[in-house]
Coordinates of C-alpha atoms in Angstrom, one line a residue:
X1 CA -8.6 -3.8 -43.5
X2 CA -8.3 -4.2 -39.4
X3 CA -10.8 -6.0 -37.6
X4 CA -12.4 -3.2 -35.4
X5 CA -13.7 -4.0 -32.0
X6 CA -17.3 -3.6 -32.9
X7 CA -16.7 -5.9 -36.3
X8 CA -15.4 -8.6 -33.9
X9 CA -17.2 -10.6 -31.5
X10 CA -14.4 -12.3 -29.9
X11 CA -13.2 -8.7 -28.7
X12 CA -14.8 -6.9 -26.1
X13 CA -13.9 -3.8 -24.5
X14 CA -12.8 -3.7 -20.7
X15 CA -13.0 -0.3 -18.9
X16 CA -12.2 -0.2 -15.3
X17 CA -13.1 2.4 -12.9
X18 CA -10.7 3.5 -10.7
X19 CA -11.0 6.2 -7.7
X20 CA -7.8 5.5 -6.3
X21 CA -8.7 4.3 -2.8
X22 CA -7.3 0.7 -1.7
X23 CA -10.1 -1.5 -3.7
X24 CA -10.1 -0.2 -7.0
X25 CA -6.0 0.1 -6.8
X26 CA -5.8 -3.6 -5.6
X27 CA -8.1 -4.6 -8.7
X28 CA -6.2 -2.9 -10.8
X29 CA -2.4 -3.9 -9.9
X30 CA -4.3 -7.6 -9.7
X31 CA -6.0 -7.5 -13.3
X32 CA -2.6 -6.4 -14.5
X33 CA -0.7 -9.2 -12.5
X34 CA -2.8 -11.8 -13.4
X35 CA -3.0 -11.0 -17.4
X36 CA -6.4 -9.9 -17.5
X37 CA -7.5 -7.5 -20.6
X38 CA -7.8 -4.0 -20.0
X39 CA -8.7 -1.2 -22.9
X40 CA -9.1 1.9 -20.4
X41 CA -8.7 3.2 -17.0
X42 CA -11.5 6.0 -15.9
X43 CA -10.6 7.8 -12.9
X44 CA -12.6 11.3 -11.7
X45 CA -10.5 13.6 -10.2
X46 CA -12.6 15.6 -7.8
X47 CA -9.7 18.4 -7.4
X48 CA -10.3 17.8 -3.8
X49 CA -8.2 14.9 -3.2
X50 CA -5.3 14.6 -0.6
X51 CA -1.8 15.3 -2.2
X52 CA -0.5 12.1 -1.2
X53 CA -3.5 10.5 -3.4
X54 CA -2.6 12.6 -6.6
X55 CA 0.9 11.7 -5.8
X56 CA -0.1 7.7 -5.6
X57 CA -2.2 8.1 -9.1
X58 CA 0.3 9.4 -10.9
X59 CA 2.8 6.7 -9.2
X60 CA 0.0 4.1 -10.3
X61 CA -0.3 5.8 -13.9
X62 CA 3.6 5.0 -14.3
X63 CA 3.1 1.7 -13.2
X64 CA 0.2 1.2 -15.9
X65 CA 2.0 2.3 -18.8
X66 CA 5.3 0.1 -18.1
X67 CA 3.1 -2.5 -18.2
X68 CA 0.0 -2.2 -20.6
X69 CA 1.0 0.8 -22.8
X70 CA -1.5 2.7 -21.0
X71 CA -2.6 5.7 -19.0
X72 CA -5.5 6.2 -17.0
X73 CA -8.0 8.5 -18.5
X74 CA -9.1 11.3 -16.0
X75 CA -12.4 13.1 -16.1
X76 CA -13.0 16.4 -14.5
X77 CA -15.8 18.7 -14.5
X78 CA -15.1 21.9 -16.2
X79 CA -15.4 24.5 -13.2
X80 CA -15.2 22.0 -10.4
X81 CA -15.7 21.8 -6.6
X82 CA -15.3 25.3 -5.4
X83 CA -17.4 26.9 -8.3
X84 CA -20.5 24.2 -7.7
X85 CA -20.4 25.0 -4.0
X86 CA -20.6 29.0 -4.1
X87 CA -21.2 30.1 -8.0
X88 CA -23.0 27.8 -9.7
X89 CA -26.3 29.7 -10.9
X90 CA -29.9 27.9 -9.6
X91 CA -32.3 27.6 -12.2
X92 CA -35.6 25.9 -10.6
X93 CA -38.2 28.1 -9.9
X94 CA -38.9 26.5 -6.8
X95 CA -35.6 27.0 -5.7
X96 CA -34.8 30.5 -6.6
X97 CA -38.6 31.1 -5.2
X98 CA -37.5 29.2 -1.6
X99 CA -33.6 31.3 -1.5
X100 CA -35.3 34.5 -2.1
X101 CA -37.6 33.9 0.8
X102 CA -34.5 32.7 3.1
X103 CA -32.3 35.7 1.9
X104 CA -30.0 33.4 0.1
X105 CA -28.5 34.3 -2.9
X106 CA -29.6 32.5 -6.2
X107 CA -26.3 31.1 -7.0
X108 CA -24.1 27.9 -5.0
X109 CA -24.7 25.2 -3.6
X110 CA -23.2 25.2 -0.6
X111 CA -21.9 22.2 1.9
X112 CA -22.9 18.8 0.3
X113 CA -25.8 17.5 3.1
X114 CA -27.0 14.1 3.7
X115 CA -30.3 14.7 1.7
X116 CA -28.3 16.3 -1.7
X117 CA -24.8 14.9 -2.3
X118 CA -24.2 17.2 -5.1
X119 CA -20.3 16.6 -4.9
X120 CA -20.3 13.2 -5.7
X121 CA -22.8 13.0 -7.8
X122 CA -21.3 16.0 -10.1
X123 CA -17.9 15.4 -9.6
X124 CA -18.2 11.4 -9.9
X125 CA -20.5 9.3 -10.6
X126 CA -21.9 11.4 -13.4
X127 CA -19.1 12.0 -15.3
X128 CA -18.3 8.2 -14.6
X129 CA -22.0 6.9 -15.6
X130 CA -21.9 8.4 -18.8
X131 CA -18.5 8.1 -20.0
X132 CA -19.5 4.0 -19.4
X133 CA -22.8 4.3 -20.7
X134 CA -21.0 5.4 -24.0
X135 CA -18.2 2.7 -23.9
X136 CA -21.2 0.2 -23.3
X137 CA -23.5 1.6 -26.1
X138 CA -20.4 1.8 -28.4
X139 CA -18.4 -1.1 -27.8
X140 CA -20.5 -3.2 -25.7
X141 CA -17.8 -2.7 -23.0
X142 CA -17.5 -4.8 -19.6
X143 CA -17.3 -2.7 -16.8
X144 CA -14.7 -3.6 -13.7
X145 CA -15.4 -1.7 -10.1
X146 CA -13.2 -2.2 -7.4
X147 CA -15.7 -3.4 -4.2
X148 CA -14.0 -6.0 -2.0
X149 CA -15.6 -9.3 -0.8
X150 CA -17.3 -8.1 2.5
X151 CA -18.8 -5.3 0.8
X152 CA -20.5 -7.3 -2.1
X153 CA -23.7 -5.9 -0.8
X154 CA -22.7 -3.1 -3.0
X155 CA -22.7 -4.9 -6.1
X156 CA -24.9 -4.2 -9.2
X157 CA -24.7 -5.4 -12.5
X158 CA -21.0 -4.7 -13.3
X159 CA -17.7 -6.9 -12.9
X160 CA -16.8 -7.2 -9.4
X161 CA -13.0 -9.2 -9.9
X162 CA -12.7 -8.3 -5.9
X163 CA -15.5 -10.3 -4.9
X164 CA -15.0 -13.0 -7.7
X165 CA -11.3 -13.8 -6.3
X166 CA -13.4 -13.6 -2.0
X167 CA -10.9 -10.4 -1.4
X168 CA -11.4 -8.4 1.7
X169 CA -11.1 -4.9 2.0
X170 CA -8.2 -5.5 4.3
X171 CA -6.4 -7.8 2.2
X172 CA -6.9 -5.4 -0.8
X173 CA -4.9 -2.7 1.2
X174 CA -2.0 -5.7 2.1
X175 CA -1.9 -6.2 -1.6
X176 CA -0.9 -3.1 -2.9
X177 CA 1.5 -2.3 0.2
X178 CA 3.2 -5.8 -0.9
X179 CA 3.0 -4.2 -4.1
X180 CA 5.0 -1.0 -3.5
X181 CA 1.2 1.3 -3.6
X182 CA 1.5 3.1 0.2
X183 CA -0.8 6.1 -0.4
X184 CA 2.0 8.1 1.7
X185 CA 0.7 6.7 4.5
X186 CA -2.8 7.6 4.5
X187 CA -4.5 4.5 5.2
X188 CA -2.2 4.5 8.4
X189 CA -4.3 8.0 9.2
X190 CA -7.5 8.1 8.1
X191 CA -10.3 5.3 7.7
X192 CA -10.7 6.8 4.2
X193 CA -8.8 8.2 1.7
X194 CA -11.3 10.1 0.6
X195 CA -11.8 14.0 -0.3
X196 CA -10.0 15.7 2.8
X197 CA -12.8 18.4 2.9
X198 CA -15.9 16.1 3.1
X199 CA -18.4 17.4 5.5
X200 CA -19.3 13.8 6.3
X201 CA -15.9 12.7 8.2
X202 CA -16.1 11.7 11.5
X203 CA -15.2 13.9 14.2
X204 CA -12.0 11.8 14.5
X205 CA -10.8 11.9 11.0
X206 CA -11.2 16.1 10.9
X207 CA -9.1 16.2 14.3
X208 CA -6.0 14.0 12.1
X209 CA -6.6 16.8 9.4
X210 CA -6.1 19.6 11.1
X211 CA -2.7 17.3 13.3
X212 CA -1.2 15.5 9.8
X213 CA -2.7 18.4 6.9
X214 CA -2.3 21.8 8.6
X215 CA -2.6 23.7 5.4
X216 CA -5.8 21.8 4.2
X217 CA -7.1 22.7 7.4
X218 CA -6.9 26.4 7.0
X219 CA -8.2 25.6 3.5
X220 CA -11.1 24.0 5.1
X221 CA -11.5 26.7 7.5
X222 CA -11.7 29.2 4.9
X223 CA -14.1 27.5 3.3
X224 CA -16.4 26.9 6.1
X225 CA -16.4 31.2 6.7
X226 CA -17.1 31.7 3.3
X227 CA -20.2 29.4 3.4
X228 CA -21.4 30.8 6.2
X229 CA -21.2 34.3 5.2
X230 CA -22.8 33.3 1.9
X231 CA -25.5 31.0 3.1
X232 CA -26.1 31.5 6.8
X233 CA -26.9 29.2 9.3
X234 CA -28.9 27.2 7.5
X235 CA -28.5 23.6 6.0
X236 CA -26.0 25.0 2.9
X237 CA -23.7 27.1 5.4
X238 CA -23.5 24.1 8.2
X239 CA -20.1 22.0 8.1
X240 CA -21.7 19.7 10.2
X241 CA -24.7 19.3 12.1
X242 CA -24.0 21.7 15.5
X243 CA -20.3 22.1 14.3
X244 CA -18.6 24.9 11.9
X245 CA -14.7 24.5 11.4
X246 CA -14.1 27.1 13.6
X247 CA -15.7 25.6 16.2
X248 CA -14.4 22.3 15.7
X249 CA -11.0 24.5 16.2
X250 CA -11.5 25.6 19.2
X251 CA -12.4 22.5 20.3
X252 CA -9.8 20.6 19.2
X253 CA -7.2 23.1 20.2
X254 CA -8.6 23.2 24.0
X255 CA -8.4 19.1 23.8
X256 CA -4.9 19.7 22.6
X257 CA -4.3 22.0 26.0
X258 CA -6.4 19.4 28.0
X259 CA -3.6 16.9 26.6
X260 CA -0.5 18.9 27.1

């Protein structure tokens, strides 16, 4: 009979968590470079991403399986982004008592605020925790996170490869371009490759959207109506503080005149 992974004491289990950005790509291409063992990839796919970063994902799922046998396993929550922001049904007393008194309906949760990251939390981290939380109960599993040396601030009690080998978050980046991993160029756009309609982008960042993504823009204009319709001007139908989309378009289409 085979020696299972729980029966054997020299195995352990290695699961690496992988959003896709520059540091947890760099650890990846790395841990496979440099021989390191590697039993599962866990990536959460907010449904939100840019298409250049599904594009790179898939690019970086090709290059796992040529070399491990592997593919990265991808969590998703079953009704995602859209339906958590303007469906999703409130239960709390307190909260249904509070929406009822500010004409809000009972259901949505509107834009993600500084005080209640709902996105991240349901479209991340929780599906992350507790897909780890298993692998560790049931298999005593390492865990590997991609934060770079000058953020080792960050760390917890995990496996930080990054931080171990003194990588910066620049040289992470450097590594996977010298590796062949470009992001279609999005690192030479935005500061972050991160969801392309987070309310919490600078100014800056949503002015390249609406120049380099046209059509998420109008997405993300859409969006921002919809919430506001639903929710008002309150916290759950605010972009960002002082600013809708549509403002933020006129705004950035006057500067565009300004500049002409």
């Amino acid at each position: 009979m085979g020696t299972t992974i729980l029966s054997d004491p020299q195995k352990q289990f290695h699961a690496i968590s992988l959003s896709g950005g520059k540091d947890s790509t760099a650890m990846l291409l790395l841990m496979i470079e440099r021989g390191m063992p590697i039993d599962m990839v866990l990536s959460a796919d907010t449904g939100m991403e840019f298409p250049e970063m599904y594009a790179h994902l898939a690019k970086l799922d090709d290059h796992l399986y040529r070399e491990r046998g592997l593919h990265i396993t991808t969590l998703r929550h079953p009704q995602g982004f859209e339906y958590l922001m303007f469906d999703e049904p409130k239960q709390k007393p307190q909260s249904l008592e509070n929406r009822a008194r500010l004409g809000i309906p009972p259901y949505g949760n509107g834009w993600p605020g500084i005080r209640v990251r709902w996105c991240t939390g349901q479209l991340k981290t929780h599906l992350i925790s507790k897909e780890v939380n298993r692998l560790k109960g049931e298999l005593g599993a390492l865990h590997y996170v991609g934060i770079a040396a000058d953020e080792a601030w960050r760390c917890k009690d995990e496996q930080y490869p990054l931080v171990d080998w003194g990588i910066t978050e620049a040289q992470a980046l450097q590594a996977c371009y010298d590796r062949g991993f470009d992001f279609g160029g999005l690192y030479e756009i935005y500061h972050r490759a991160s969801c392309w309609c987070c309310p919490f982008q600078r100014i800056d960042e949503l002015r390249k959207l609406r120049k380099y993504h046209p059509e998420l823009w109008a997405r993300l204009m859409e969006m921002d109506n919809r919430a506001r319709a639903q929710f008002g001007p309150g916290p759950l139908g605010q972009f960002k503080k002082s600013w809708s989309v549509e403002r933020l378009e006129a705004r950035f289409a006057k500067e565009d005149g300004q500049a002409a």
